[in-house]
Coordinates of C-alpha atoms in Angstrom, one line a residue:
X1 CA -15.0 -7.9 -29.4
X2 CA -17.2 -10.4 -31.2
X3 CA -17.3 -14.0 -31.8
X4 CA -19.0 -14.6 -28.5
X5 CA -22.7 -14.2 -28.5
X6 CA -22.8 -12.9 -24.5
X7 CA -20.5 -10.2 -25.1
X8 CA -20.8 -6.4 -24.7
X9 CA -21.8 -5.1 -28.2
X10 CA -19.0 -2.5 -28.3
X11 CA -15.4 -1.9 -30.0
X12 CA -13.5 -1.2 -26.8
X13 CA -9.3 0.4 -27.0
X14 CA -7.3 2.3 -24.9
X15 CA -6.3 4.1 -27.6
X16 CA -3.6 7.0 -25.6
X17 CA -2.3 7.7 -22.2
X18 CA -1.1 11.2 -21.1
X19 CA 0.9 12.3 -18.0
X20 CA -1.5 15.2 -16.0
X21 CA -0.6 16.9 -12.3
X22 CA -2.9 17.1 -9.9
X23 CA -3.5 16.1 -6.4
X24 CA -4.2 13.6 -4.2
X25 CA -6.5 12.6 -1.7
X26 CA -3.8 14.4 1.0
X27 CA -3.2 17.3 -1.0
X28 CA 0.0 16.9 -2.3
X29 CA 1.2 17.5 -5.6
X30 CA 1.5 14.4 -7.6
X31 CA 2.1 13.1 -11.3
X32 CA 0.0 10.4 -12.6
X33 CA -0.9 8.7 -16.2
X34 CA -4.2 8.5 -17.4
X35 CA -5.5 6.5 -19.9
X36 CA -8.5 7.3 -23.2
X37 CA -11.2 4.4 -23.2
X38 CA -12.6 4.8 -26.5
X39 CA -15.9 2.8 -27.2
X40 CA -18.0 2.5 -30.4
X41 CA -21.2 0.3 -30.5
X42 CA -20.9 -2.5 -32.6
X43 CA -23.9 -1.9 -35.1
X44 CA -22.8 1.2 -35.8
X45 CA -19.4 -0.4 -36.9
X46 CA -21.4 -3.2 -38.5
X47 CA -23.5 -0.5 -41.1
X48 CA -20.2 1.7 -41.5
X49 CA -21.3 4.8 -39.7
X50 CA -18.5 6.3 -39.1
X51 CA -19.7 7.7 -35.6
X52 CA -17.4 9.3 -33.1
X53 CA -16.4 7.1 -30.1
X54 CA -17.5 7.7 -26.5
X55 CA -14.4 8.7 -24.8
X56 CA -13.4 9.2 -21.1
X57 CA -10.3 9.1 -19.0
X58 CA -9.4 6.8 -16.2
X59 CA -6.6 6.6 -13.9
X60 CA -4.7 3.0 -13.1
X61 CA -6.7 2.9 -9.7
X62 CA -10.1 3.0 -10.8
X63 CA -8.8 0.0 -13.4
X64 CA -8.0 -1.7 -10.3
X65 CA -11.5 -0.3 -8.0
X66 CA -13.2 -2.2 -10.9
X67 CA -11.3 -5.5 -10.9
X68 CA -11.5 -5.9 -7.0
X69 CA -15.4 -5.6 -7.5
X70 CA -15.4 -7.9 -10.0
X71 CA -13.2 -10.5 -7.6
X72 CA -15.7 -9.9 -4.4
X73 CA -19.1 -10.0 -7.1
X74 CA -18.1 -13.5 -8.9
X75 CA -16.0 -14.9 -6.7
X76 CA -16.1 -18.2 -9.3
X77 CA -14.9 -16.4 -11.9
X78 CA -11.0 -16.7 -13.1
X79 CA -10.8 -12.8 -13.2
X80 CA -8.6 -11.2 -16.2
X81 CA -5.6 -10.1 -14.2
X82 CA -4.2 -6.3 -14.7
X83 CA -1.0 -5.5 -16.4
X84 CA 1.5 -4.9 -13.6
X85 CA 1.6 -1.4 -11.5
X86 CA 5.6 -1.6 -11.6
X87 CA 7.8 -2.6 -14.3
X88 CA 9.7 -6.3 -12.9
X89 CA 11.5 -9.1 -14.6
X90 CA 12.8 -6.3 -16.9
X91 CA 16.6 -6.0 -18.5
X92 CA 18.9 -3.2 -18.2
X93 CA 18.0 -1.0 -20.9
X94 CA 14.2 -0.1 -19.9
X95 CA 13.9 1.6 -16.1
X96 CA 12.0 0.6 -13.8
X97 CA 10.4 3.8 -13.9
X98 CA 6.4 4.3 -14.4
X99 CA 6.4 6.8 -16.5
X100 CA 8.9 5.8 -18.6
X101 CA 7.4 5.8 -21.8
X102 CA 7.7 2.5 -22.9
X103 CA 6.7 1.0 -20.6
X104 CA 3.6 3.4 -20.3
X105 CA 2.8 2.3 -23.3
X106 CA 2.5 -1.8 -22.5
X107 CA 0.9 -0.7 -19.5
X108 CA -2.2 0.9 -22.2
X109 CA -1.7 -2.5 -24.0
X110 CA -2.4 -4.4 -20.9
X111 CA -4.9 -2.6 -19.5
X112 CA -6.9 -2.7 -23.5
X113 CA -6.0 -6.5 -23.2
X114 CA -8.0 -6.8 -19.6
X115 CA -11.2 -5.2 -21.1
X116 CA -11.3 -7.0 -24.1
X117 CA -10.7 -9.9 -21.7
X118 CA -13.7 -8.7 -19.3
X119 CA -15.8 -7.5 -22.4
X120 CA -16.0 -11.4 -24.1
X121 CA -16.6 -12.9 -20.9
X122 CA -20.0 -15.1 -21.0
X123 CA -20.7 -13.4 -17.3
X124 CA -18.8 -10.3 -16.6
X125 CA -19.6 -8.7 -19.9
X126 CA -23.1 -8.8 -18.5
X127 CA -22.2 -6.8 -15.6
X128 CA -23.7 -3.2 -15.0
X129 CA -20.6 -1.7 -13.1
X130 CA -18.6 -2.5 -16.4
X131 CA -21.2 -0.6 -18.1
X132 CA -21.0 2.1 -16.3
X133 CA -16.9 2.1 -16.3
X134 CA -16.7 2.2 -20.2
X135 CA -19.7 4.7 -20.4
X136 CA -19.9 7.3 -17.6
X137 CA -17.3 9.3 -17.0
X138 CA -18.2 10.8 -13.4
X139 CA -20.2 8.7 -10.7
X140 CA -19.1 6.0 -11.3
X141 CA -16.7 5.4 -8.3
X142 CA -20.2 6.3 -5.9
X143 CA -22.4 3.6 -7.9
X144 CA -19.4 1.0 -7.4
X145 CA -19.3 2.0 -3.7
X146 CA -23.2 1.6 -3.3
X147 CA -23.3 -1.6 -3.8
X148 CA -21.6 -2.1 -0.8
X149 CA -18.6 -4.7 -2.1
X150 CA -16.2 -3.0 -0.1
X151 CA -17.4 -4.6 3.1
X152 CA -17.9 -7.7 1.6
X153 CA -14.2 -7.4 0.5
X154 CA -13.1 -6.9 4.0
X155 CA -14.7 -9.6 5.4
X156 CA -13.4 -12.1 2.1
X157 CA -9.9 -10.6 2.7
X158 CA -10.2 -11.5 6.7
X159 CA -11.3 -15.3 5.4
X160 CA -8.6 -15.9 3.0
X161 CA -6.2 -14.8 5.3
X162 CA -7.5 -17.0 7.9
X163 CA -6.3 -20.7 8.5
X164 CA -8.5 -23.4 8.5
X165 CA -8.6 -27.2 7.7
X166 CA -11.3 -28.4 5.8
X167 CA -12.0 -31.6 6.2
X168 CA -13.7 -33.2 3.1
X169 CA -12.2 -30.7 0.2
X170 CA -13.4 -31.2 -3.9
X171 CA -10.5 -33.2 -4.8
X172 CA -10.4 -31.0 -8.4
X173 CA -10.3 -27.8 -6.6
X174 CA -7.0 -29.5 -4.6
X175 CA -5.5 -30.5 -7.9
X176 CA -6.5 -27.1 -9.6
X177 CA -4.8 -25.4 -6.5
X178 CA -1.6 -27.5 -6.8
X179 CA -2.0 -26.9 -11.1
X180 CA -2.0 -22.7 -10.4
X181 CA 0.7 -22.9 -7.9
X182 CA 2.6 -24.8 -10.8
X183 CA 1.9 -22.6 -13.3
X184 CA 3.1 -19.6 -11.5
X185 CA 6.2 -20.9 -10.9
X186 CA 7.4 -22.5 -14.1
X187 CA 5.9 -18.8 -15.6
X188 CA 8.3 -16.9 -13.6
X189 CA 11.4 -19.0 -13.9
X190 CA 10.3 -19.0 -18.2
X191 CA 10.3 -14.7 -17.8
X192 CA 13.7 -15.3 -15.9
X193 CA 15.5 -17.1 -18.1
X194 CA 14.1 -14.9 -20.8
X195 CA 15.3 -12.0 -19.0
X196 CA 19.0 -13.6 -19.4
X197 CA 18.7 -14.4 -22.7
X198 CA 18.0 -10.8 -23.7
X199 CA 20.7 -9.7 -21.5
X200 CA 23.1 -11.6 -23.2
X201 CA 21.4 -10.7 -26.5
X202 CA 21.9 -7.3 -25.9
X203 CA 25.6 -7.2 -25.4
X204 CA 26.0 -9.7 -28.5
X205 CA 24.6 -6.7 -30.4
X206 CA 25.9 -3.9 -28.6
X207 CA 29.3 -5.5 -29.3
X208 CA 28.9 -5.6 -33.4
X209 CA 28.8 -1.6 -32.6
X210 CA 32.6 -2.3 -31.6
X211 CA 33.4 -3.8 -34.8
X212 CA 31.2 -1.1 -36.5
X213 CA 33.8 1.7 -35.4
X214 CA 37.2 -0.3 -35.6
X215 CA 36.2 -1.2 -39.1
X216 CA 35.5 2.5 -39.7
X217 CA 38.4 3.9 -38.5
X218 CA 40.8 0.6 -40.1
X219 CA 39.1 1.9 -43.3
X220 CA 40.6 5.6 -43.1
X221 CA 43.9 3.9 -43.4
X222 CA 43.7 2.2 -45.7
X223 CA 44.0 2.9 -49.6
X224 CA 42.6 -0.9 -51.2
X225 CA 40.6 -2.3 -48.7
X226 CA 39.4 1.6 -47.3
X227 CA 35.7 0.6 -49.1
X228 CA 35.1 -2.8 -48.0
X229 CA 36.0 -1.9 -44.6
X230 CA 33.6 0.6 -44.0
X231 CA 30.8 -1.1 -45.9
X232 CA 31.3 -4.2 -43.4
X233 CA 31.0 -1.2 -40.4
X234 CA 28.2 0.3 -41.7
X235 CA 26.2 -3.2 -42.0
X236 CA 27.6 -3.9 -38.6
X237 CA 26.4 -0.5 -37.1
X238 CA 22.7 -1.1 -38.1
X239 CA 22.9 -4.5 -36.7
X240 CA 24.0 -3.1 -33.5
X241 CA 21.4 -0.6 -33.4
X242 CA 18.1 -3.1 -34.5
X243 CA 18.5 -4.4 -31.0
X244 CA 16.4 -1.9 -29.4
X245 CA 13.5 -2.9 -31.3
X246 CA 13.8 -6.6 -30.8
X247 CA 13.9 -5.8 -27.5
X248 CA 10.8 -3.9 -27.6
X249 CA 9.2 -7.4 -29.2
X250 CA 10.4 -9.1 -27.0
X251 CA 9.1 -7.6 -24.0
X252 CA 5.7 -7.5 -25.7
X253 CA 6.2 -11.9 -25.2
X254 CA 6.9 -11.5 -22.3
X255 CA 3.9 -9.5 -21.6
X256 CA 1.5 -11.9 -22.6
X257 CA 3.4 -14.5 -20.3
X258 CA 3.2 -12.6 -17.8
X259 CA -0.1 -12.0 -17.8
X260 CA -0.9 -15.8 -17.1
X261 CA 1.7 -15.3 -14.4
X262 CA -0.6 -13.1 -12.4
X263 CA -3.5 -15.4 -13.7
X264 CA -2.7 -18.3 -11.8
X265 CA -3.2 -16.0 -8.6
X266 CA -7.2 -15.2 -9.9
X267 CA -6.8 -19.2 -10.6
X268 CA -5.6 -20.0 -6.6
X269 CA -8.6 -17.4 -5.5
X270 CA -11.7 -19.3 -7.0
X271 CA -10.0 -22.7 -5.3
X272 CA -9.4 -20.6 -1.8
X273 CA -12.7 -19.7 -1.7
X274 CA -14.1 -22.8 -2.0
X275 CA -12.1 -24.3 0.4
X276 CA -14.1 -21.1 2.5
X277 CA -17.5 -21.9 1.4
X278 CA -16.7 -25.8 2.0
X279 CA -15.1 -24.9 5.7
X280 CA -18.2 -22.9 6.3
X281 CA -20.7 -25.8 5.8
X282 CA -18.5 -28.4 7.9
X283 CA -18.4 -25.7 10.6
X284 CA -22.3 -25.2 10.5
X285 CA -23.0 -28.6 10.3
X286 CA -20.9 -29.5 13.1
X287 CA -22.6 -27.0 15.4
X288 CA -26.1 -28.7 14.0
X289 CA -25.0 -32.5 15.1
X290 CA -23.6 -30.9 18.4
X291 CA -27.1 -29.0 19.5
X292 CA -28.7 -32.1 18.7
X293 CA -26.6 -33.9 20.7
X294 CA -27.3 -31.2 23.7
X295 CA -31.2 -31.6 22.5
X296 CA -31.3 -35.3 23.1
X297 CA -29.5 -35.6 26.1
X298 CA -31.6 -32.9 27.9
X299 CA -34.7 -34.3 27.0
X300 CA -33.7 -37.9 27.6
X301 CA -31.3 -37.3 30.8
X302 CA -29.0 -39.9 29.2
X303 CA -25.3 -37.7 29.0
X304 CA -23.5 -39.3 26.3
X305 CA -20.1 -37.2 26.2
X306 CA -18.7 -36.4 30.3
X307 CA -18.8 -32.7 31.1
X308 CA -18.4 -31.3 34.0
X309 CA -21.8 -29.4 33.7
X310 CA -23.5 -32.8 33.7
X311 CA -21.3 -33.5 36.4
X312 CA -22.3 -30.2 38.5
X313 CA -26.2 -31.2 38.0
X314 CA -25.6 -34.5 39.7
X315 CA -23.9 -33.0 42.6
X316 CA -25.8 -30.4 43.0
X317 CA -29.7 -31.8 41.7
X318 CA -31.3 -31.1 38.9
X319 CA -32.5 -27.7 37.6
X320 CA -36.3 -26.9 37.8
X321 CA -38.7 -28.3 34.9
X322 CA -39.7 -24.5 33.5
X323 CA -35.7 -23.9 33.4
X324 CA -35.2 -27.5 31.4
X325 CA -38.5 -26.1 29.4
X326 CA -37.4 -23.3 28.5
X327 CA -33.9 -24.7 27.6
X328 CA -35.1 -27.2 25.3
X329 CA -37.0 -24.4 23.1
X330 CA -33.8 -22.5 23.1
X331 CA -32.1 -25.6 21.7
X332 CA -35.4 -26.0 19.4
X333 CA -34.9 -23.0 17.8
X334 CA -31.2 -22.8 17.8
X335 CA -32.0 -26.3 15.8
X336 CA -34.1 -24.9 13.5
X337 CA -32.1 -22.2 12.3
X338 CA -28.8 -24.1 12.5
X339 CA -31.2 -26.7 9.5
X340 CA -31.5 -23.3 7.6
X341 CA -27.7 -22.4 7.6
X342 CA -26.7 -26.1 6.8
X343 CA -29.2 -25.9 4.1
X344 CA -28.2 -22.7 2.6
X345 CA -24.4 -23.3 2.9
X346 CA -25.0 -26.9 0.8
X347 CA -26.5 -24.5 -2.0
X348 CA -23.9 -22.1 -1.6
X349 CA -21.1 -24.1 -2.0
X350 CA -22.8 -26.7 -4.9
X351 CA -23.4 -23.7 -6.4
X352 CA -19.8 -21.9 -6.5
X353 CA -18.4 -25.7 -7.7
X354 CA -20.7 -26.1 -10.0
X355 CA -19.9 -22.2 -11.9
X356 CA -16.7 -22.0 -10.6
X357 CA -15.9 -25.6 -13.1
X358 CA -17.4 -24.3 -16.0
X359 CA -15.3 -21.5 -15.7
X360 CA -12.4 -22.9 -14.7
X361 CA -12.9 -25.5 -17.8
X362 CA -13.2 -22.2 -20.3
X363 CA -9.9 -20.2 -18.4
X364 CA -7.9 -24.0 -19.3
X365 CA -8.9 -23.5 -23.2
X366 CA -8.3 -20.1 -23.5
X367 CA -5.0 -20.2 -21.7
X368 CA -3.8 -23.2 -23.8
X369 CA -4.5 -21.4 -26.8
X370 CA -3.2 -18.0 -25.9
X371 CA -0.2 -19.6 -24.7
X372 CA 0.6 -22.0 -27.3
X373 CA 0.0 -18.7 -29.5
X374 CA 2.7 -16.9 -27.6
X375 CA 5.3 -19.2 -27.2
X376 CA 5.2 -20.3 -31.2
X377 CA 5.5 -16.2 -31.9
X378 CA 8.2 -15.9 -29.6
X379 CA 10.2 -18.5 -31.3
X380 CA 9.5 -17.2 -34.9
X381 CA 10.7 -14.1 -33.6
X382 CA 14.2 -15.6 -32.4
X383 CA 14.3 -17.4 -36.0
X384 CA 14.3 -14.2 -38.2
X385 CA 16.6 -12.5 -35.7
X386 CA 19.2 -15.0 -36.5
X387 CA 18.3 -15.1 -40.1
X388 CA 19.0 -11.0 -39.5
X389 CA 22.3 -11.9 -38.2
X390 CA 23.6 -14.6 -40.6
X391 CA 22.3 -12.0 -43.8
X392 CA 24.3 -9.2 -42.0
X393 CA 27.7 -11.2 -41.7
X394 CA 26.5 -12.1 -45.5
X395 CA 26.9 -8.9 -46.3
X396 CA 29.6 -8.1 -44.2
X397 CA 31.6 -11.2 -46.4
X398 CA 30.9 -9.6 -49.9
X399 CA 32.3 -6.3 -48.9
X400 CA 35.1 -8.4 -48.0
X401 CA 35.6 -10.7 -51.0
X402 CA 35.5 -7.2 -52.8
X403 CA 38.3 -6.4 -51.3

């Protein structure tokens, strides 16, 4: 990873994974991949010392422990998303299964892809819990759990899940909301229709198998044309069996669309909380303007709003002074600390739109790049498969003119 001066210095890959049997936290027996983090530090690379790697092993889960710190720690940052836990959006010939090799394998490519990702990032390359992931191999879980994200995590979880109107919400964090929303869905109905393409593709070439054998056994009966025929079967029974490759490229596309699929959910996350951190100030700066209120009318005896308190002291008299006394320093200090919170939640939230734009600004260039990247590849790809196809019925036409 270079070419960004805030990144780790260190060559990062997930260079294997390997199936191991252990067990789990209830003591069954259980199957589960693991993958090798290799790192190297970058000097060392620079001066061509050929030094060892540092090497450890980690499990999908502690991939994921580390991401969900990263989301509760900078919660205005557009967090690398992981390569999916279950194969979806996949086409008949590769199973759904997780430790089907295959797709085992583009699991290790995504999960290389996210620390590269995490590595080059001006902030979270920074971060010490990273560090300590690509480093130390045992105790690392305890130092992510000391730092006590896990309740913070909780209580996010309870907030996002909760409903609440704000009323005066960043119109560019309403827009990006409406933008991720977008890009989710026209990236999943993209993967779809690729999905039925490469269905269709792979009975177009399972088919030329089918003319493969009749060709081979039409050419056993006959005498002139025996050699053409079975040249033409033989050219048609490699093009049949080059599909599972393609295949294999394509789903690598696919990957790296889908990545930005689950992206525009890390995107809809830093606009959510906002609308939290917003919602918050409103709330607490309602409650200032409403002990005021209370502040003013006690002291004054003037009751602006009807309530039936006010209306219980006029029936029944007024309270004693000490009691309205020592109400009014209630309220004082009630004032007083609701000034602090209104203050604090204005910094708060200045301060998430503020680094949550910049980042959201970077994510938007990376993405069109990256995208733009893909989706030219992709169609290269589909070029020089046809260009495969026409120079296989090519071939397929000499054998017969030979004829």
């Amino acid at each position: 990873i270079s070419g960004n001066r805030h990144s780790l210095k260190m060559e990062i890959c997930v260079a294997e994974a390997e199936k191991r049997n252990g067990k789990n936290t209830v003591n069954m027996q259980e199957t589960f991949t693991v993958y090798l983090v290799e790192t190297r530090p970058m000097d060392a690379v620079a001066e061509g010392r050929n030094q060892a790697p540092d090497s450890l092993w980690r499990r999908y889960s502690e991939f994921e422990l580390l991401r969900n710190y990263l989301l509760v720690t900078y919660p205005y940052i557009v967090v690398p998303p992981l390569p999916e836990k279950r194969a979806e959006f996949v086409w008949h010939k590769l199973s759904a299964d997780n430790m089907d090799p295959d797709f085992v394998e583009r699991r290790r490519v995504g999960l290389e892809n996210f620390l590269l990702r995490v590595a080059s990032h001006p902030v979270l390359s920074n971060d010490k819990i990273l560090h300590h992931f690509l480093i130390e191999e045992h105790g690392w879980k305890e130092v992510v759990y000391e730092t006590g994200f896990q309740a913070k995590a909780d209580s996010r979880l309870r907030a996002l899940s909760a409903t609440f109107r704000v009323r005066n919400p960043d119109k560019r964090f309403m827009e990006m909301k409406h933008y991720s929303d977008e890009l989710q869905s026209h990236t999943s109905q993209l993967l779809r229709a690729r999905a039925r393409v490469a269905d269709r593709l792979y009975g177009v070439y399972k088919v030329h198998g089918n003319y493969g054998r009749v060709f081979s056994e039409w050419s056993a009966m006959e005498k002139e044309m025996g050699d053409g025929l079975q040249s033409a079967g033989h050219h048609m029974d490699a093009y049949a069996a080059s599909i599972d490759d393609i295949l294999e490229e394509e789903e690598h596309y696919a990957d790296q669309l889908k990545e930005y699929l689950f992206y525009a959910e890390a995107l809809r996350a830093v606009c959510r909380k906002h609308e939290l951190t917003q919602f918050e100030f409103e709330m607490a700066s309602q409650e200032l303007v409403s002990k005021k209120q209370q502040h003013e009318e006690l002291s004054t005896g003037i009751v602006r709003t009807f309530s039936f308190k006010g209306m219980t002291n006029k029936l029944f008299g007024q309270e004693a002074p000490e009691q309205r006394e020592a109400r009014l320093k209630l309220l004082e200090d009630l004032i007083a600390e609701g000034e602090e919170d209104v203050q604090e939640k204005t910094v708060e939230c200045g301060e998430h739109v503020e680094r949550a734009w910049v980042d959201m600004h970077r994510f938007k260039e990376q993405k069109d790049k990256d995208l733009r990247e893909a989706l030219i590849n992709y169609a290269v790809m589909q070029i020089s498969m046809c260009k495969k196809g026409i120079q296989m019925w090519s071939n397929a036409k000499e054998c017969f003119l030979k004829m």
